[in-house]
């Protein structure tokens, strides 16, 4: 397979199994798609289909059994559904954690962490511990932590699903702003139809048993997206139709 430098990621007929003592359980089958550099890709599908497993595979945290993966990224960062913050570290220290691991001195990493907290609107809460933050604030700390390493690939696994609608809308708007500023590639696991249409250039719909690509949709609507336009609703209908065929 030829390496196209315009692609952050190429998966070609990739399969993976969950290893177990008795027998291998199929996890993902025959997955093929490409992610263009700087694009916003949404991985969409029902609960249990294998979306999180696919993220592990992309990051190389799980081996594949057949097929080929080309990874043209060097600094991936991940934002999790359940925030995954260290409860014993302040917001600032959570954001600085990855930088600490890379050996950066304290002054420099605190400067960068403070800057990233500001980018997500939390500079005034730097000394707070996760327990003293709301869900939306925790997710913003998670995002700031991801941004701190200046990622070339940002993977977000259902970042809005523990948030109420109003909080999620605000975070979504800020995320779009950050994506525009940084220009990194984003892969986001998602299960809300309008969110997906609003965010993504490309939607990979994953079906279950085992996880496979059901359909790939392109969304070529201009940005910022007009979420009440007939074109927007046309894409909502199109994705909804795909969901009907798999459920
Ligand atoms: P999603 O993120 O789409 O909700 P997951 O990728 O978390 O789905 O899981 C896909 C399927 O694989 C689920 O049915 C889940 O129970 C199963 N699964 C996840 N991890 C393992 C594992 N380590 N061993 C066996 N089965 C697993
Ligand atoms: Mg998941």
Coordinates of C-alpha atoms and ligand atoms in Angstrom, one line a residue:
X1 CA 0.0 0.0 0.0
X2 CA 1.4 3.4 -1.0
X3 CA 1.8 6.0 1.7
X4 CA -0.1 9.2 0.8
X5 CA 1.3 12.1 2.9
X6 CA -2.0 13.9 2.7
X7 CA -3.6 11.2 4.9
X8 CA -3.2 11.1 8.7
X9 CA -4.4 7.6 8.8
X10 CA -5.2 4.8 6.3
X11 CA -6.8 1.5 7.3
X12 CA -7.0 -1.2 4.6
X13 CA -9.1 -4.3 5.3
X14 CA -8.1 -4.3 9.0
X15 CA -9.4 -7.0 11.4
X16 CA -8.7 -7.4 15.1
X17 CA -9.7 -9.9 17.8
X18 CA -10.0 -9.7 21.5
X19 CA -7.5 -12.2 22.8
X20 CA -8.7 -14.7 25.4
X21 CA -7.6 -18.0 26.9
X22 CA -10.1 -20.2 25.1
X23 CA -10.7 -18.6 21.8
X24 CA -10.3 -15.3 20.0
X25 CA -13.4 -13.2 19.9
X26 CA -13.7 -11.2 16.7
X27 CA -13.7 -7.4 17.5
X28 CA -13.4 -5.6 14.1
X29 CA -13.7 -7.0 10.6
X30 CA -12.4 -5.7 7.3
X31 CA -12.2 -2.1 8.3
X32 CA -11.3 0.2 5.4
X33 CA -11.2 4.0 5.5
X34 CA -8.8 7.0 5.2
X35 CA -8.6 10.2 7.2
X36 CA -7.3 13.3 5.4
X37 CA -4.9 15.6 7.3
X38 CA -6.7 18.4 9.1
X39 CA -10.1 16.8 8.6
X40 CA -12.8 16.1 11.2
X41 CA -14.0 12.5 11.1
X42 CA -16.8 11.2 13.1
X43 CA -17.1 7.5 14.0
X44 CA -20.8 6.8 14.5
X45 CA -22.6 3.7 15.6
X46 CA -24.6 1.9 18.3
X47 CA -23.3 1.2 21.7
X48 CA -21.1 -1.9 21.8
X49 CA -20.4 -1.8 18.0
X50 CA -16.6 -1.5 18.5
X51 CA -16.0 2.3 18.3
X52 CA -13.8 2.5 21.3
X53 CA -12.0 -0.6 20.2
X54 CA -11.4 1.0 16.9
X55 CA -9.8 4.0 18.7
X56 CA -7.4 1.6 20.5
X57 CA -6.5 0.1 17.2
X58 CA -5.8 3.4 15.6
X59 CA -3.5 4.4 18.5
X60 CA -1.8 1.0 18.3
X61 CA -2.9 0.1 21.8
X62 CA -4.4 -3.1 20.4
X63 CA -2.8 -5.2 17.7
X64 CA -4.6 -6.0 14.4
X65 CA -4.6 -9.6 13.0
X66 CA -4.9 -8.8 9.2
X67 CA -4.9 -5.8 6.9
X68 CA -2.7 -2.8 6.9
X69 CA -2.6 0.5 8.9
X70 CA -0.6 3.5 7.9
X71 CA -0.2 6.1 10.6
X72 CA 1.1 9.5 9.5
X73 CA 0.8 11.1 12.9
X74 CA 3.4 11.4 15.7
X75 CA 1.6 13.2 18.5
X76 CA -1.8 11.7 19.2
X77 CA -3.9 12.9 22.2
X78 CA -7.1 11.4 23.5
X79 CA -10.1 12.8 25.3
X80 CA -12.3 10.3 27.1
X81 CA -16.0 10.1 27.9
X82 CA -15.4 9.8 31.6
X83 CA -12.7 12.6 31.6
X84 CA -10.0 10.3 33.1
X85 CA -8.5 13.0 35.2
X86 CA -6.2 12.3 38.2
X87 CA -8.3 13.1 41.2
X88 CA -5.2 14.0 43.3
X89 CA -3.9 16.6 40.9
X90 CA -5.2 20.1 40.4
X91 CA -6.6 21.1 37.1
X92 CA -3.3 22.8 36.2
X93 CA -1.3 19.7 37.2
X94 CA -3.7 17.4 35.2
X95 CA -3.1 19.5 32.1
X96 CA 0.7 19.6 32.7
X97 CA 0.9 15.9 33.3
X98 CA 1.8 14.8 29.8
X99 CA 4.4 17.5 29.6
X100 CA 5.9 16.4 32.9
X101 CA 6.2 12.9 31.4
X102 CA 8.1 14.3 28.4
X103 CA 10.7 15.8 30.8
X104 CA 9.8 19.5 30.5
X105 CA 10.8 21.7 33.4
X106 CA 8.1 22.8 35.9
X107 CA 8.1 26.5 35.0
X108 CA 7.6 25.8 31.3
X109 CA 5.0 23.1 31.7
X110 CA 3.0 25.3 34.1
X111 CA 3.1 28.2 31.7
X112 CA 1.8 25.9 28.8
X113 CA -0.8 24.3 31.1
X114 CA -2.1 27.8 32.2
X115 CA -2.2 28.9 28.5
X116 CA -4.2 25.7 27.6
X117 CA -6.6 26.2 30.5
X118 CA -7.2 29.7 29.2
X119 CA -8.0 28.4 25.7
X120 CA -10.8 26.2 27.2
X121 CA -12.0 29.1 29.4
X122 CA -10.8 27.7 32.8
X123 CA -7.8 29.8 33.7
X124 CA -9.6 30.9 36.9
X125 CA -10.0 27.3 38.1
X126 CA -6.4 26.1 37.7
X127 CA -5.9 25.3 41.4
X128 CA -9.2 23.4 41.7
X129 CA -9.2 19.6 42.0
X130 CA -11.5 17.5 39.7
X131 CA -14.0 16.8 42.5
X132 CA -14.6 20.6 42.7
X133 CA -15.4 20.8 39.0
X134 CA -18.6 20.2 37.1
X135 CA -18.7 17.6 34.3
X136 CA -18.4 20.2 31.6
X137 CA -15.4 21.8 33.4
X138 CA -13.7 18.4 33.8
X139 CA -14.1 17.7 30.1
X140 CA -12.5 21.1 29.4
X141 CA -9.6 20.1 31.6
X142 CA -9.4 16.8 29.6
X143 CA -9.4 18.8 26.4
X144 CA -6.7 21.2 27.7
X145 CA -4.6 18.3 28.7
X146 CA -4.9 16.9 25.2
X147 CA -4.0 20.2 23.6
X148 CA -1.0 20.7 25.9
X149 CA 1.1 18.3 23.8
X150 CA 0.1 20.1 20.5
X151 CA -1.3 16.9 19.0
X152 CA -1.4 16.3 15.3
X153 CA -4.3 13.8 15.9
X154 CA -7.0 14.4 18.5
X155 CA -9.1 11.4 19.3
X156 CA -12.3 12.1 21.3
X157 CA -14.4 9.1 22.5
X158 CA -17.9 10.4 23.1
X159 CA -16.7 13.6 24.8
X160 CA -20.2 15.0 25.2
X161 CA -22.1 12.0 26.3
X162 CA -21.9 12.6 30.1
X163 CA -22.8 16.3 29.7
X164 CA -26.2 18.0 29.6
X165 CA -27.3 19.5 26.3
X166 CA -26.4 23.1 27.2
X167 CA -23.0 22.3 28.5
X168 CA -22.3 20.0 25.5
X169 CA -23.4 22.7 23.0
X170 CA -21.0 25.2 24.5
X171 CA -18.1 22.7 24.5
X172 CA -18.9 21.8 20.9
X173 CA -18.7 25.4 19.8
X174 CA -15.4 25.9 21.6
X175 CA -14.0 22.6 20.2
X176 CA -14.8 23.8 16.6
X177 CA -13.0 27.1 17.4
X178 CA -9.9 25.1 18.7
X179 CA -9.9 22.8 15.7
X180 CA -9.9 25.8 13.4
X181 CA -7.0 27.4 15.3
X182 CA -4.9 24.3 15.6
X183 CA -5.8 22.6 12.3
X184 CA -5.1 19.1 13.7
X185 CA -6.9 16.0 12.5
X186 CA -9.8 15.1 14.7
X187 CA -11.5 11.7 15.0
X188 CA -14.5 11.8 17.3
X189 CA -16.7 9.0 18.4
X190 CA -20.3 10.2 18.4
X191 CA -23.8 8.9 18.6
X192 CA -26.0 12.0 18.2
X193 CA -27.1 12.6 14.6
X194 CA -27.2 16.4 14.4
X195 CA -23.9 16.8 16.3
X196 CA -22.3 14.5 13.9
X197 CA -23.6 16.4 10.8
X198 CA -22.6 19.7 12.4
X199 CA -19.0 18.6 13.1
X200 CA -17.8 16.0 10.6
X201 CA -16.4 16.2 7.1
X202 CA -16.6 12.4 6.9
X203 CA -18.8 10.0 8.9
X204 CA -17.7 6.4 9.4
X205 CA -20.8 4.4 10.4
X206 CA -19.9 1.3 12.4
X207 CA -22.2 -1.7 12.7
X208 CA -22.0 -4.5 15.2
X209 CA -21.2 -8.2 15.7
X210 CA -18.3 -7.9 14.9
X211 CA -17.6 -4.2 14.3
X212 CA -17.5 -3.3 10.6
X213 CA -17.9 -0.3 8.4
X214 CA -21.5 -0.1 7.5
X215 CA -21.3 3.1 5.4
X216 CA -19.1 6.1 4.9
X217 CA -20.8 9.5 4.4
X218 CA -19.3 12.8 3.3
X219 CA -20.6 16.1 4.7
X220 CA -19.6 18.9 2.3
X221 CA -21.6 21.6 3.9
X222 CA -19.8 25.0 4.3
X223 CA -18.6 26.0 7.8
X224 CA -19.8 27.4 10.2
X225 CA -22.7 25.1 9.5
X226 CA -26.2 26.4 9.4
X227 CA -28.0 23.8 11.4
X228 CA -31.4 24.8 10.3
X229 CA -30.8 24.7 6.5
X230 CA -32.6 22.3 4.2
X231 CA -29.2 20.9 3.2
X232 CA -28.4 20.2 6.9
X233 CA -31.7 18.3 7.3
X234 CA -31.0 16.4 4.2
X235 CA -27.8 15.1 5.7
X236 CA -29.6 14.3 9.0
X237 CA -32.1 12.3 7.0
X238 CA -29.4 10.5 5.1
X239 CA -27.6 9.4 8.3
X240 CA -30.9 8.5 10.0
X241 CA -31.7 6.3 7.1
X242 CA -28.4 4.4 7.4
X243 CA -29.1 3.9 11.2
X244 CA -32.5 2.4 10.3
X245 CA -30.9 -0.2 8.1
X246 CA -28.5 -1.4 10.8
X247 CA -30.8 -1.4 13.8
Ligands
LIG1 P1 -18.5 0.9 21.6 O1 -17.3 1.8 21.9 O2 -18.9 1.0 20.2 O3 -19.6 1.1 22.5 P2 -16.6 -1.2 22.4 O4 -15.5 -1.0 21.4 O5 -16.3 -0.6 23.7 O6 -17.9 -0.6 21.8 O7 -16.9 -2.7 22.5 C1 -17.3 -3.5 21.4 C2 -17.7 -4.9 21.8 O8 -16.6 -5.6 22.3 C3 -18.7 -4.9 23.0 O9 -19.7 -5.9 22.8 C4 -17.8 -5.2 24.2 O10 -18.5 -5.9 25.2 C5 -16.8 -6.1 23.6 N1 -15.5 -6.0 24.2 C6 -14.8 -4.8 24.6 N2 -13.6 -5.1 25.1 C7 -13.5 -6.4 25.1 C8 -12.5 -7.4 25.6 N3 -11.3 -6.9 26.1 N4 -12.7 -8.7 25.4 C9 -13.9 -9.1 24.9 N5 -14.9 -8.3 24.4 C10 -14.7 -7.0 24.6
LIG2 MG1 -17.2 3.3 23.4

